[in-house]
Structures are given as structure tokens and as C-alpha cells.
Amino acid sequence: MAGDDPHIHVKEKVAHGDAAARTMLAATFGLAGDLPSRVTTGCGLRVAYVMTSPRPDRVTCLACREHAHREHLRLAEEVERLSRMPGSVVSPAEGELAADWHRDLARRFSDVAE
Ligand SMILES: [Zn+2]
């Protein structure tokens, strides 16, 4: 199942379509939504879903760590920007919290020395 690639990768879309988002969607719309068996990674591979992780302490693929670092920094800015828009469902304070969370993850992904 894992093939001959021993590395743990991140999914290309680090904050979309993950298990948490699916759980939320399922709760909201009553959809079960099977997890994909294979996903595209941050380094451009197609690997089994079980060979990916959103956790900085698990991801061993260097290219994926760099990808996740960049993605989380980008998402931090995006969530801050969106939370400040008029009519946003997320308050600026909530946006700030989410941005902090993304920046913390970004920092941990950039910290390659184990
Ligand atoms: Zn990778």
C-alpha cells in the first residue's frame, strides 16, 4: 500500500478537504464523504492517504515541509484578510486566532532539525 516511498508527505491542499473539514461538512449537510484513498502531495506525488499527515512532527518529506510552510503562511494572511471583510462569518478576533495557528504550524514545518 505504501509502495517503496518511506516518506510521510503533506497534502497539496494543506487546509482543504481534510478529515476535519469533511467531518464539519458531514455534520452540516449530512454527507458522509469517503476519504480519498490517494491524494496529491505538496511535492507533486500521488500517494496513499495514509502516507500523508498534517502534523509537522510526522512529515519527513523535505519538499512537502517547505510546501506546508509556505501554504500555512499564505493561509494565515488569507484568513486575516477574510475575517476583516464586512459581513464575514469569522470575526477579526477569530481570524487572528486562526492566523496564529497557521503561523505556528508554518514555523514548525520550517524547523527541519529534529
Ligand atoms: Zn512530499
JSON list of C-alpha atoms and ligand atoms in Angstrom, two decimals:
[
{"chain": "A", "resi": 1, "resn": "MET", "atom": "CA", "xyz": [0.00, 0.00, 0.00]},
{"chain": "A", "resi": 2, "resn": "ALA", "atom": "CA", "xyz": [2.80, 2.39, 0.87]},
{"chain": "A", "resi": 3, "resn": "GLY", "atom": "CA", "xyz": [4.88, 1.37, -2.14]},
{"chain": "A", "resi": 4, "resn": "ASP", "atom": "CA", "xyz": [8.63, 1.91, -1.85]},
{"chain": "A", "resi": 5, "resn": "ASP", "atom": "CA", "xyz": [8.38, 5.53, -0.70]},
{"chain": "A", "resi": 6, "resn": "PRO", "atom": "CA", "xyz": [9.09, 5.64, 3.03]},
{"chain": "A", "resi": 7, "resn": "HIS", "atom": "CA", "xyz": [8.42, 9.36, 3.41]},
{"chain": "A", "resi": 8, "resn": "ILE", "atom": "CA", "xyz": [5.41, 10.96, 5.01]},
{"chain": "A", "resi": 9, "resn": "HIS", "atom": "CA", "xyz": [4.11, 13.84, 2.89]},
{"chain": "A", "resi": 10, "resn": "VAL", "atom": "CA", "xyz": [1.61, 16.64, 3.25]},
{"chain": "A", "resi": 11, "resn": "LYS", "atom": "CA", "xyz": [-1.37, 17.01, 1.00]},
{"chain": "A", "resi": 12, "resn": "GLU", "atom": "CA", "xyz": [-1.08, 19.70, -1.64]},
{"chain": "A", "resi": 13, "resn": "LYS", "atom": "CA", "xyz": [-4.11, 21.49, -0.16]},
{"chain": "A", "resi": 14, "resn": "VAL", "atom": "CA", "xyz": [-2.97, 21.62, 3.43]},
{"chain": "A", "resi": 15, "resn": "ALA", "atom": "CA", "xyz": [-6.15, 23.10, 4.83]},
{"chain": "A", "resi": 16, "resn": "HIS", "atom": "CA", "xyz": [-8.82, 21.92, 2.40]},
{"chain": "A", "resi": 17, "resn": "GLY", "atom": "CA", "xyz": [-10.60, 18.61, 2.08]},
{"chain": "A", "resi": 18, "resn": "ASP", "atom": "CA", "xyz": [-9.03, 17.23, 5.21]},
{"chain": "A", "resi": 19, "resn": "ALA", "atom": "CA", "xyz": [-10.71, 14.98, 7.70]},
{"chain": "A", "resi": 20, "resn": "ALA", "atom": "CA", "xyz": [-11.75, 17.84, 9.97]},
{"chain": "A", "resi": 21, "resn": "ALA", "atom": "CA", "xyz": [-13.36, 19.76, 7.13]},
{"chain": "A", "resi": 22, "resn": "ARG", "atom": "CA", "xyz": [-15.15, 16.63, 5.99]},
{"chain": "A", "resi": 23, "resn": "THR", "atom": "CA", "xyz": [-16.45, 16.00, 9.47]},
{"chain": "A", "resi": 24, "resn": "MET", "atom": "CA", "xyz": [-17.76, 19.54, 9.58]},
{"chain": "A", "resi": 25, "resn": "LEU", "atom": "CA", "xyz": [-19.38, 19.19, 6.15]},
{"chain": "A", "resi": 26, "resn": "ALA", "atom": "CA", "xyz": [-20.89, 15.89, 7.15]},
{"chain": "A", "resi": 27, "resn": "ALA", "atom": "CA", "xyz": [-22.33, 17.42, 10.29]},
{"chain": "A", "resi": 28, "resn": "THR", "atom": "CA", "xyz": [-23.68, 20.38, 8.34]},
{"chain": "A", "resi": 29, "resn": "PHE", "atom": "CA", "xyz": [-25.10, 18.62, 5.31]},
{"chain": "A", "resi": 30, "resn": "GLY", "atom": "CA", "xyz": [-25.47, 15.05, 6.46]},
{"chain": "A", "resi": 31, "resn": "LEU", "atom": "CA", "xyz": [-22.90, 13.84, 3.95]},
{"chain": "A", "resi": 32, "resn": "ALA", "atom": "CA", "xyz": [-20.58, 11.04, 4.90]},
{"chain": "A", "resi": 33, "resn": "GLY", "atom": "CA", "xyz": [-17.92, 11.66, 2.23]},
{"chain": "A", "resi": 34, "resn": "ASP", "atom": "CA", "xyz": [-15.37, 8.91, 1.96]},
{"chain": "A", "resi": 35, "resn": "LEU", "atom": "CA", "xyz": [-11.77, 9.91, 2.41]},
{"chain": "A", "resi": 36, "resn": "PRO", "atom": "CA", "xyz": [-9.81, 9.68, -0.83]},
{"chain": "A", "resi": 37, "resn": "SER", "atom": "CA", "xyz": [-7.54, 6.66, -0.99]},
{"chain": "A", "resi": 38, "resn": "ARG", "atom": "CA", "xyz": [-4.89, 8.58, -2.91]},
{"chain": "A", "resi": 39, "resn": "VAL", "atom": "CA", "xyz": [-4.04, 12.25, -2.70]},
{"chain": "A", "resi": 40, "resn": "THR", "atom": "CA", "xyz": [-1.72, 14.73, -4.39]},
{"chain": "A", "resi": 41, "resn": "THR", "atom": "CA", "xyz": [1.15, 15.81, -2.17]},
{"chain": "A", "resi": 42, "resn": "GLY", "atom": "CA", "xyz": [2.94, 19.12, -1.73]},
{"chain": "A", "resi": 43, "resn": "CYS", "atom": "CA", "xyz": [5.88, 17.75, -3.73]},
{"chain": "A", "resi": 44, "resn": "GLY", "atom": "CA", "xyz": [3.65, 16.67, -6.60]},
{"chain": "A", "resi": 45, "resn": "LEU", "atom": "CA", "xyz": [3.37, 12.92, -5.99]},
{"chain": "A", "resi": 46, "resn": "ARG", "atom": "CA", "xyz": [0.25, 10.79, -5.76]},
{"chain": "A", "resi": 47, "resn": "VAL", "atom": "CA", "xyz": [0.44, 8.74, -2.60]},
{"chain": "A", "resi": 48, "resn": "ALA", "atom": "CA", "xyz": [-1.89, 6.76, -0.37]},
{"chain": "A", "resi": 49, "resn": "TYR", "atom": "CA", "xyz": [-3.81, 8.98, 2.00]},
{"chain": "A", "resi": 50, "resn": "VAL", "atom": "CA", "xyz": [-2.26, 7.15, 4.96]},
{"chain": "A", "resi": 51, "resn": "MET", "atom": "CA", "xyz": [1.20, 8.29, 3.80]},
{"chain": "A", "resi": 52, "resn": "THR", "atom": "CA", "xyz": [0.27, 11.92, 4.45]},
{"chain": "A", "resi": 53, "resn": "SER", "atom": "CA", "xyz": [-0.04, 13.83, 7.68]},
{"chain": "A", "resi": 54, "resn": "PRO", "atom": "CA", "xyz": [-0.92, 17.42, 8.59]},
{"chain": "A", "resi": 55, "resn": "ARG", "atom": "CA", "xyz": [1.42, 17.23, 11.60]},
{"chain": "A", "resi": 56, "resn": "PRO", "atom": "CA", "xyz": [4.89, 18.83, 11.44]},
{"chain": "A", "resi": 57, "resn": "ASP", "atom": "CA", "xyz": [6.36, 16.13, 13.68]},
{"chain": "A", "resi": 58, "resn": "ARG", "atom": "CA", "xyz": [5.27, 13.41, 11.24]},
{"chain": "A", "resi": 59, "resn": "VAL", "atom": "CA", "xyz": [6.12, 14.79, 7.82]},
{"chain": "A", "resi": 60, "resn": "THR", "atom": "CA", "xyz": [9.53, 13.58, 6.66]},
{"chain": "A", "resi": 61, "resn": "CYS", "atom": "CA", "xyz": [9.48, 14.74, 3.02]},
{"chain": "A", "resi": 62, "resn": "LEU", "atom": "CA", "xyz": [11.56, 17.94, 2.85]},
{"chain": "A", "resi": 63, "resn": "ALA", "atom": "CA", "xyz": [9.82, 19.33, -0.23]},
{"chain": "A", "resi": 64, "resn": "CYS", "atom": "CA", "xyz": [6.48, 18.81, 1.49]},
{"chain": "A", "resi": 65, "resn": "ARG", "atom": "CA", "xyz": [7.69, 20.55, 4.65]},
{"chain": "A", "resi": 66, "resn": "GLU", "atom": "CA", "xyz": [8.66, 23.58, 2.56]},
{"chain": "A", "resi": 67, "resn": "HIS", "atom": "CA", "xyz": [5.34, 23.45, 0.76]},
{"chain": "A", "resi": 68, "resn": "ALA", "atom": "CA", "xyz": [3.40, 23.29, 4.04]},
{"chain": "A", "resi": 69, "resn": "HIS", "atom": "CA", "xyz": [5.47, 26.13, 5.48]},
{"chain": "A", "resi": 70, "resn": "ARG", "atom": "CA", "xyz": [4.60, 28.39, 2.54]},
{"chain": "A", "resi": 71, "resn": "GLU", "atom": "CA", "xyz": [0.96, 27.29, 2.47]},
{"chain": "A", "resi": 72, "resn": "HIS", "atom": "CA", "xyz": [0.36, 27.96, 6.17]},
{"chain": "A", "resi": 73, "resn": "LEU", "atom": "CA", "xyz": [1.92, 31.43, 5.90]},
{"chain": "A", "resi": 74, "resn": "ARG", "atom": "CA", "xyz": [-0.31, 32.16, 2.92]},
{"chain": "A", "resi": 75, "resn": "LEU", "atom": "CA", "xyz": [-3.39, 30.84, 4.73]},
{"chain": "A", "resi": 76, "resn": "ALA", "atom": "CA", "xyz": [-2.59, 32.95, 7.79]},
{"chain": "A", "resi": 77, "resn": "GLU", "atom": "CA", "xyz": [-2.70, 36.06, 5.62]},
{"chain": "A", "resi": 78, "resn": "GLU", "atom": "CA", "xyz": [-5.80, 34.89, 3.82]},
{"chain": "A", "resi": 79, "resn": "VAL", "atom": "CA", "xyz": [-7.78, 34.17, 6.96]},
{"chain": "A", "resi": 80, "resn": "GLU", "atom": "CA", "xyz": [-6.79, 37.55, 8.43]},
{"chain": "A", "resi": 81, "resn": "ARG", "atom": "CA", "xyz": [-7.84, 39.33, 5.29]},
{"chain": "A", "resi": 82, "resn": "LEU", "atom": "CA", "xyz": [-11.16, 37.47, 5.04]},
{"chain": "A", "resi": 83, "resn": "SER", "atom": "CA", "xyz": [-12.02, 37.97, 8.71]},
{"chain": "A", "resi": 84, "resn": "ARG", "atom": "CA", "xyz": [-11.71, 41.74, 8.27]},
{"chain": "A", "resi": 85, "resn": "MET", "atom": "CA", "xyz": [-14.09, 41.90, 5.33]},
{"chain": "A", "resi": 86, "resn": "PRO", "atom": "CA", "xyz": [-17.56, 43.34, 6.00]},
{"chain": "A", "resi": 87, "resn": "GLY", "atom": "CA", "xyz": [-20.11, 40.58, 6.53]},
{"chain": "A", "resi": 88, "resn": "SER", "atom": "CA", "xyz": [-17.50, 37.92, 7.25]},
{"chain": "A", "resi": 89, "resn": "VAL", "atom": "CA", "xyz": [-18.80, 34.94, 9.22]},
{"chain": "A", "resi": 90, "resn": "VAL", "atom": "CA", "xyz": [-15.48, 34.97, 11.08]},
{"chain": "A", "resi": 91, "resn": "SER", "atom": "CA", "xyz": [-14.75, 37.87, 13.42]},
{"chain": "A", "resi": 92, "resn": "PRO", "atom": "CA", "xyz": [-11.36, 39.63, 13.28]},
{"chain": "A", "resi": 93, "resn": "ALA", "atom": "CA", "xyz": [-10.54, 38.10, 16.68]},
{"chain": "A", "resi": 94, "resn": "GLU", "atom": "CA", "xyz": [-11.32, 34.60, 15.39]},
{"chain": "A", "resi": 95, "resn": "GLY", "atom": "CA", "xyz": [-9.34, 35.35, 12.26]},
{"chain": "A", "resi": 96, "resn": "GLU", "atom": "CA", "xyz": [-6.41, 36.38, 14.42]},
{"chain": "A", "resi": 97, "resn": "LEU", "atom": "CA", "xyz": [-6.56, 33.09, 16.32]},
{"chain": "A", "resi": 98, "resn": "ALA", "atom": "CA", "xyz": [-6.72, 31.06, 13.12]},
{"chain": "A", "resi": 99, "resn": "ALA", "atom": "CA", "xyz": [-3.83, 33.06, 11.65]},
{"chain": "A", "resi": 100, "resn": "ASP", "atom": "CA", "xyz": [-1.74, 32.42, 14.77]},
{"chain": "A", "resi": 101, "resn": "TRP", "atom": "CA", "xyz": [-2.48, 28.71, 14.43]},
{"chain": "A", "resi": 102, "resn": "HIS", "atom": "CA", "xyz": [-1.33, 28.70, 10.79]},
{"chain": "A", "resi": 103, "resn": "ARG", "atom": "CA", "xyz": [1.83, 30.69, 11.62]},
{"chain": "A", "resi": 104, "resn": "ASP", "atom": "CA", "xyz": [2.69, 28.32, 14.43]},
{"chain": "A", "resi": 105, "resn": "LEU", "atom": "CA", "xyz": [2.35, 25.35, 12.08]},
{"chain": "A", "resi": 106, "resn": "ALA", "atom": "CA", "xyz": [4.38, 27.17, 9.41]},
{"chain": "A", "resi": 107, "resn": "ARG", "atom": "CA", "xyz": [7.19, 27.73, 11.90]},
{"chain": "A", "resi": 108, "resn": "ARG", "atom": "CA", "xyz": [7.18, 24.08, 12.95]},
{"chain": "A", "resi": 109, "resn": "PHE", "atom": "CA", "xyz": [7.27, 22.90, 9.33]},
{"chain": "A", "resi": 110, "resn": "SER", "atom": "CA", "xyz": [10.27, 25.14, 8.63]},
{"chain": "A", "resi": 111, "resn": "ASP", "atom": "CA", "xyz": [12.11, 23.74, 11.63]},
{"chain": "A", "resi": 112, "resn": "VAL", "atom": "CA", "xyz": [13.69, 20.75, 9.88]},
{"chain": "A", "resi": 113, "resn": "ALA", "atom": "CA", "xyz": [16.18, 19.86, 12.61]},
{"chain": "A", "resi": 114, "resn": "GLU", "atom": "CA", "xyz": [14.55, 17.06, 14.53]},
{"chain": "B", "resi": 1, "resn": "ZN", "atom": "ZN", "xyz": [6.44, 15.06, -0.39]}
]
